[in-house]
Structures are given as structure tokens and as C-alpha cells.
mmCIF file of C-alpha atoms in Angstrom:
data_model
loop_
_atom_site.group_PDB
_atom_site.id
_atom_site.type_symbol
_atom_site.label_atom_id
_atom_site.label_comp_id
_atom_site.label_asym_id
_atom_site.label_seq_id
_atom_site.Cartn_x
_atom_site.Cartn_y
_atom_site.Cartn_z
ATOM 1 C CA MET A 69 86.443 108.571 114.252
ATOM 2 C CA LYS A 70 85.806 105.404 116.180
ATOM 3 C CA THR A 71 82.693 103.579 114.353
ATOM 4 C CA ASN A 72 80.820 100.834 117.172
ATOM 5 C CA GLU A 73 82.459 97.915 117.989
ATOM 6 C CA ILE A 74 80.795 94.593 117.076
ATOM 7 C CA TYR A 75 80.726 90.994 118.393
ATOM 8 C CA VAL A 76 81.599 88.539 116.504
ATOM 9 C CA SER A 77 81.801 84.462 115.803
ATOM 10 C CA ASN A 78 83.325 81.867 113.783
ATOM 11 C CA ASN A 79 79.714 80.558 113.312
ATOM 12 C CA GLY A 80 78.673 83.758 111.823
ATOM 13 C CA GLU A 81 76.666 86.034 114.331
ATOM 14 C CA GLY A 82 77.461 89.718 113.737
ATOM 15 C CA TRP A 83 78.955 89.184 110.423
ATOM 16 C CA ASP A 84 76.217 91.229 108.874
ATOM 17 C CA ASP A 85 76.300 94.103 111.292
ATOM 18 C CA VAL A 86 79.265 94.162 109.951
ATOM 19 C CA LEU A 87 79.264 94.742 106.863
ATOM 20 C CA ALA A 88 76.679 96.936 107.663
ATOM 21 C CA GLU A 89 78.932 98.986 110.069
ATOM 22 C CA THR A 90 81.915 98.968 107.395
ATOM 23 C CA GLU A 91 79.160 99.894 104.523
ATOM 24 C CA LYS A 92 77.955 103.248 107.091
ATOM 25 C CA TYR A 93 81.302 104.866 108.222
ATOM 26 C CA ALA A 94 82.460 104.410 104.250
ATOM 27 C CA ASN A 95 79.351 106.442 103.886
ATOM 28 C CA TYR A 96 79.951 108.624 106.637
ATOM 29 C CA GLN A 97 83.595 109.538 105.802
ATOM 30 C CA ASN A 98 82.857 109.816 102.096
ATOM 31 C CA LEU A 99 84.901 107.344 100.917
ATOM 32 C CA GLY A 100 85.257 106.466 96.899
ATOM 33 C CA HIS A 101 83.683 104.189 95.295
ATOM 34 C CA LYS A 102 86.698 102.555 94.976
ATOM 35 C CA GLN A 103 87.734 102.663 98.358
ATOM 36 C CA LYS A 104 84.184 101.443 99.261
ATOM 37 C CA ILE A 105 85.030 98.631 97.435
ATOM 38 C CA HIS A 106 88.377 98.335 99.473
ATOM 39 C CA ILE A 107 87.480 98.365 102.134
ATOM 40 C CA ARG A 108 84.162 96.242 102.337
ATOM 41 C CA LEU A 109 86.458 93.394 100.742
ATOM 42 C CA LEU A 110 89.381 93.703 104.094
ATOM 43 C CA ALA A 111 86.173 93.311 106.505
ATOM 44 C CA GLU A 112 84.786 90.336 104.235
ATOM 45 C CA GLU A 113 88.377 88.566 104.349
ATOM 46 C CA LEU A 114 88.516 89.797 107.889
ATOM 47 C CA LEU A 115 85.614 87.536 108.120
ATOM 48 C CA GLY A 116 86.551 85.164 106.205
ATOM 49 C CA MET A 117 89.123 84.225 108.688
ATOM 50 C CA VAL A 118 87.083 84.290 111.463
ATOM 51 C CA GLN A 119 85.753 81.796 110.283
ATOM 52 C CA SER A 120 88.063 79.707 109.962
ATOM 53 C CA ILE A 121 88.947 79.770 113.665
ATOM 54 C CA ALA A 122 89.103 76.248 115.320
ATOM 55 C CA GLY A 123 86.887 75.849 118.405
ATOM 56 C CA SER A 124 84.454 78.554 119.658
ATOM 57 C CA PHE A 125 85.974 81.814 118.867
ATOM 58 C CA ASN A 126 84.243 85.340 119.447
ATOM 59 C CA ALA A 127 85.798 88.660 118.901
ATOM 60 C CA TYR A 128 85.320 92.212 118.741
ATOM 61 C CA PHE A 129 84.754 94.241 115.883
ATOM 62 C CA TRP A 130 85.727 97.582 114.995
ATOM 63 C CA ILE A 131 87.141 100.654 112.737
ATOM 64 C CA GLU A 132 88.915 103.539 113.855
ATOM 65 C CA ASP A 133 90.955 106.301 111.812
ATOM 66 C CA ASP A 134 92.866 109.207 112.082
ATOM 67 C CA ASP A 135 93.801 112.012 109.636
ATOM 68 C CA GLU A 136 96.305 109.941 107.779
ATOM 69 C CA SER A 137 94.323 106.125 107.850
ATOM 70 C CA TYR A 138 91.784 104.206 108.988
ATOM 71 C CA HIS A 139 92.605 100.162 110.942
ATOM 72 C CA ILE A 140 89.742 97.800 111.242
ATOM 73 C CA HIS A 141 90.115 95.596 114.013
ATOM 74 C CA LEU A 142 89.619 92.161 115.566
ATOM 75 C CA LYS A 143 90.569 91.523 119.054
ATOM 76 C CA ALA A 144 89.906 88.720 120.960
ATOM 77 C CA GLN A 145 90.384 87.472 125.288
ATOM 78 C CA VAL A 146 92.851 84.880 125.861
ATOM 79 C CA ASN A 147 90.401 82.776 127.338
ATOM 80 C CA MET A 148 89.536 79.660 126.241
ATOM 81 C CA ASP A 149 89.755 75.606 127.357
ATOM 82 C CA GLU A 150 92.851 73.762 127.392
ATOM 83 C CA ALA A 151 90.761 70.681 124.545
ATOM 84 C CA ILE A 152 90.774 74.391 122.432
ATOM 85 C CA ARG A 153 94.387 75.286 123.799
ATOM 86 C CA GLU A 154 95.682 71.772 122.204
ATOM 87 C CA ALA A 155 93.994 71.538 119.242
ATOM 88 C CA LEU A 156 94.935 75.574 118.123
ATOM 89 C CA LEU A 157 98.305 74.477 118.707
ATOM 90 C CA ASP A 158 98.885 71.313 116.945
ATOM 91 C CA THR A 159 97.637 73.068 113.334
ATOM 92 C CA SER A 160 99.707 76.386 114.704
ATOM 93 C CA THR A 161 103.271 74.772 115.615
ATOM 94 C CA THR A 162 105.650 76.216 112.355
ATOM 95 C CA GLY A 163 105.784 78.554 108.997
ATOM 96 C CA GLU A 164 105.404 74.872 107.628
ATOM 97 C CA ASN A 165 102.353 74.552 108.009
ATOM 98 C CA ALA A 166 100.362 72.546 105.409
ATOM 99 C CA SER A 167 97.155 74.200 106.120
ATOM 100 C CA ALA A 168 98.974 78.001 106.752
ATOM 101 C CA LYS A 169 98.705 78.947 102.571
ATOM 102 C CA GLY A 170 98.198 82.019 101.056
ATOM 103 C CA ILE A 171 98.587 85.006 103.257
ATOM 104 C CA MET A 172 95.155 84.520 105.216
ATOM 105 C CA GLY A 173 96.478 81.458 106.037
ATOM 106 C CA LYS A 174 99.434 82.485 107.694
ATOM 107 C CA LEU A 175 97.178 85.618 109.823
ATOM 108 C CA LYS A 176 95.351 82.446 110.563
ATOM 109 C CA ASP A 177 98.105 80.540 111.721
ATOM 110 C CA ILE A 178 99.909 83.654 113.547
ATOM 111 C CA PHE A 179 96.575 84.745 115.277
ATOM 112 C CA GLN A 180 95.549 81.126 116.243
ATOM 113 C CA LEU A 181 99.094 80.493 117.633
ATOM 114 C CA CYS A 182 99.143 83.663 119.672
ATOM 115 C CA LEU A 183 95.018 83.520 120.897
ATOM 116 C CA ALA A 184 95.967 79.704 122.055
ATOM 117 C CA GLY A 185 97.948 81.418 124.955
ATOM 118 C CA LEU A 186 100.865 83.831 125.411
ATOM 119 C CA ASN A 187 103.347 81.978 126.969
ATOM 120 C CA ASP A 188 103.462 80.439 123.745
ATOM 121 C CA THR A 189 103.993 83.982 120.863
ATOM 122 C CA VAL A 190 107.373 83.110 121.799
ATOM 123 C CA LYS A 191 108.040 81.187 118.463
ATOM 124 C CA LEU A 192 106.770 84.097 116.809
ATOM 125 C CA ALA A 193 109.935 85.258 117.470
ATOM 126 C CA SER A 194 111.884 83.672 114.720
ATOM 127 C CA PRO A 195 112.587 85.039 111.397
ATOM 128 C CA ASP A 196 111.874 81.891 110.363
ATOM 129 C CA TYR A 197 108.009 82.036 111.457
ATOM 130 C CA TYR A 198 106.899 83.445 108.206
ATOM 131 C CA GLY A 199 109.852 85.921 108.100
ATOM 132 C CA GLY A 200 106.711 88.842 109.583
ATOM 133 C CA PHE A 201 108.212 88.669 113.140
ATOM 134 C CA LYS A 202 108.280 92.698 113.992
ATOM 135 C CA SER A 203 109.209 93.066 117.929
ATOM 136 C CA TYR A 204 107.637 93.409 121.158
ATOM 137 C CA GLU A 205 106.937 97.422 120.253
ATOM 138 C CA MET A 206 103.776 99.277 121.381
ATOM 139 C CA GLY A 207 101.608 100.122 118.732
ATOM 140 C CA THR A 208 99.831 103.228 118.232
ATOM 141 C CA TYR A 209 96.754 101.792 119.804
ATOM 142 C CA GLY A 210 98.603 100.130 123.129
ATOM 143 C CA SER A 211 98.740 96.237 121.861
ATOM 144 C CA ALA A 212 102.940 95.124 120.973
ATOM 145 C CA SER A 213 102.875 94.027 117.578
ATOM 146 C CA ILE A 214 104.406 90.588 116.921
ATOM 147 C CA TRP A 215 104.428 90.273 113.132
ATOM 148 C CA SER A 216 103.234 92.611 110.867
ATOM 149 C CA LEU A 217 102.505 91.961 106.696
ATOM 150 C CA SER A 218 104.881 95.037 105.773
ATOM 151 C CA SER A 219 107.500 93.077 107.597
ATOM 152 C CA TYR A 220 107.017 90.404 106.337
ATOM 153 C CA ARG A 221 107.223 92.089 103.082
ATOM 154 C CA GLU A 222 110.279 93.763 103.353
ATOM 155 C CA ASN A 223 112.050 90.551 104.633
ATOM 156 C CA LEU A 224 111.074 88.538 101.390
ATOM 157 C CA GLN A 225 112.424 91.632 99.077
ATOM 158 C CA ASP A 226 115.928 90.692 100.523
ATOM 159 C CA GLU A 227 116.189 87.281 100.173
ATOM 160 C CA SER A 228 118.056 86.975 96.440
ATOM 161 C CA ASN A 229 115.361 85.830 93.498
ATOM 162 C CA TYR A 230 112.298 86.958 95.981
ATOM 163 C CA ARG A 231 109.983 87.431 92.989
ATOM 164 C CA GLU A 232 110.205 82.904 91.774
ATOM 165 C CA THR A 233 109.811 82.416 95.768
ATOM 166 C CA GLU A 234 105.666 81.118 95.665
ATOM 167 C CA ASN A 235 106.032 83.087 99.458
ATOM 168 C CA TRP A 236 106.192 85.740 96.799
ATOM 169 C CA ASP A 237 104.140 84.727 94.659
ATOM 170 C CA GLU A 238 100.942 84.655 97.637
ATOM 171 C CA LEU A 239 101.711 87.849 98.097
ATOM 172 C CA GLU A 240 100.730 88.538 94.735
ATOM 173 C CA LYS A 241 97.386 87.170 94.828
ATOM 174 C CA SER A 242 96.361 88.029 97.997
ATOM 175 C CA ILE A 243 93.911 90.578 98.249
ATOM 176 C CA ILE A 244 94.699 91.233 101.751
ATOM 177 C CA ALA A 245 98.046 92.198 100.196
ATOM 178 C CA ASN A 246 97.395 94.183 97.677
ATOM 179 C CA ILE A 247 94.689 96.307 98.992
ATOM 180 C CA ALA A 248 95.814 97.052 102.662
ATOM 181 C CA ASP A 249 98.738 99.445 103.282
ATOM 182 C CA ASP A 250 99.506 96.956 105.985
ATOM 183 C CA VAL A 251 98.475 94.206 108.816
ATOM 184 C CA THR A 252 99.603 93.202 112.472
ATOM 185 C CA VAL A 253 98.951 90.714 114.941
ATOM 186 C CA GLY A 254 99.476 92.129 118.164
ATOM 187 C CA ILE A 255 98.862 91.133 122.448
ATOM 188 C CA ASP A 256 97.003 93.657 123.922
ATOM 189 C CA ASN A 257 97.285 92.789 128.433
ATOM 190 C CA ASP A 258 94.911 89.424 127.390
ATOM 191 C CA CYS A 259 93.956 90.324 124.774
ATOM 192 C CA VAL A 260 95.380 89.592 120.839
ATOM 193 C CA GLU A 261 94.475 91.934 118.366
ATOM 194 C CA MET A 262 94.705 92.159 114.581
ATOM 195 C CA ILE A 263 94.553 95.772 112.607
ATOM 196 C CA ILE A 264 94.532 95.935 109.085
ATOM 197 C CA THR A 265 95.445 99.173 107.816
ATOM 198 C CA LYS A 266 94.925 101.603 105.221
ATOM 199 C CA ASN A 267 95.994 104.858 104.157
ATOM 200 C CA SER A 268 92.580 106.838 102.702
ATOM 201 C CA LYS A 269 95.358 109.720 101.414
#
């Protein structure tokens, strides 16, 4: 099943429709009370990230599922003027960016870097960039996966004393990291796509 695609922007356009469509999907799929809370929280986290993206930003939101999981999509076309592009690159250059605090901050930073220009995604091709680099492998829905939360988590676990690190503490406190089974940021032709995956079984 795939829901309607909803146009959203960082000025609040489409937000109420997203939450209504999410609730409609949850009811149609007969999700349990806890699952309904989870899917709404994931949608709200995604909208919170949309709100924090710099410049004039818009994208499409929808939910798609298979036999085992549902996937919350946010897809935006790379099409912006040079001033906005430079502003995004100024705030999305390294994993040490002071504004990229918490998991959602890191996700926003990665998404913005991809949004600023596909040529700049080469900066993500390093284990040092939030440790979540996956590969340019085609994902389930056709986008090339650049970064994934599951890889980020695995890379943290490979570090000695990982449970004492600030990054692990961020994972433990993150709503999206505790609810979602994975989050990926990828490229689909001239679009940037974030997909939040949650197992429904």
C-alpha cells in the first residue's frame, strides 16, 4: 500500500495533512495503540527536521509498506539557487558541525549536504562523516543509499567503550533511533530521499 503524496514545506505547509494521512494509514492498517503512537512520533520527528532546514525548502511525504515494514518517505528535488546552496554547505561541511547535535541534527546535516548538490555527497563517502556511510547501493525503492542509521549504530558498537561515548548517548536519547529500525538518506536521480523504516511485525 502507498498513501497519497503530500507536498510539505519548512513554513508549515502540508503538516496537518501529513499527520492526518499518517493517522488514516494507521487506522487502515489496523495498527495497535503503541504502533499508532510510534508512527505519529516518527512523522512528527520528520516534520521537525523539515522545519529546521535552511532556505526555501519543499518536498513530498508519503508512507509505503511491504509484508514486514512500513517506510516513511521524504523526497526533495535538488533545485536551488546558489545563495541557498552556499548557506547549506556552510552549515553542512563536517561531522563536527556545532549545529548538528543529536541524531536528528546529524540527519538534517546529511540531508542538507545532499540537497545542496549531488557532487558534494562525496564528502559522505568516509567513515569519519558520522560513521554511517553505507555505499552507493541501490535501495529497495530505487534510491542509492548514502547514509544509514543502522550502519552508524554498528560503527559505534565497533568502537571500544562505545557506551561511554557522546554519540552513543545521543542514540540512547533519540526518539527516532529508539523507534525506527532504520533511517537512510539517499539519491534518486536528481532528488534526495530520506526513508524511515519501521518493522510492523
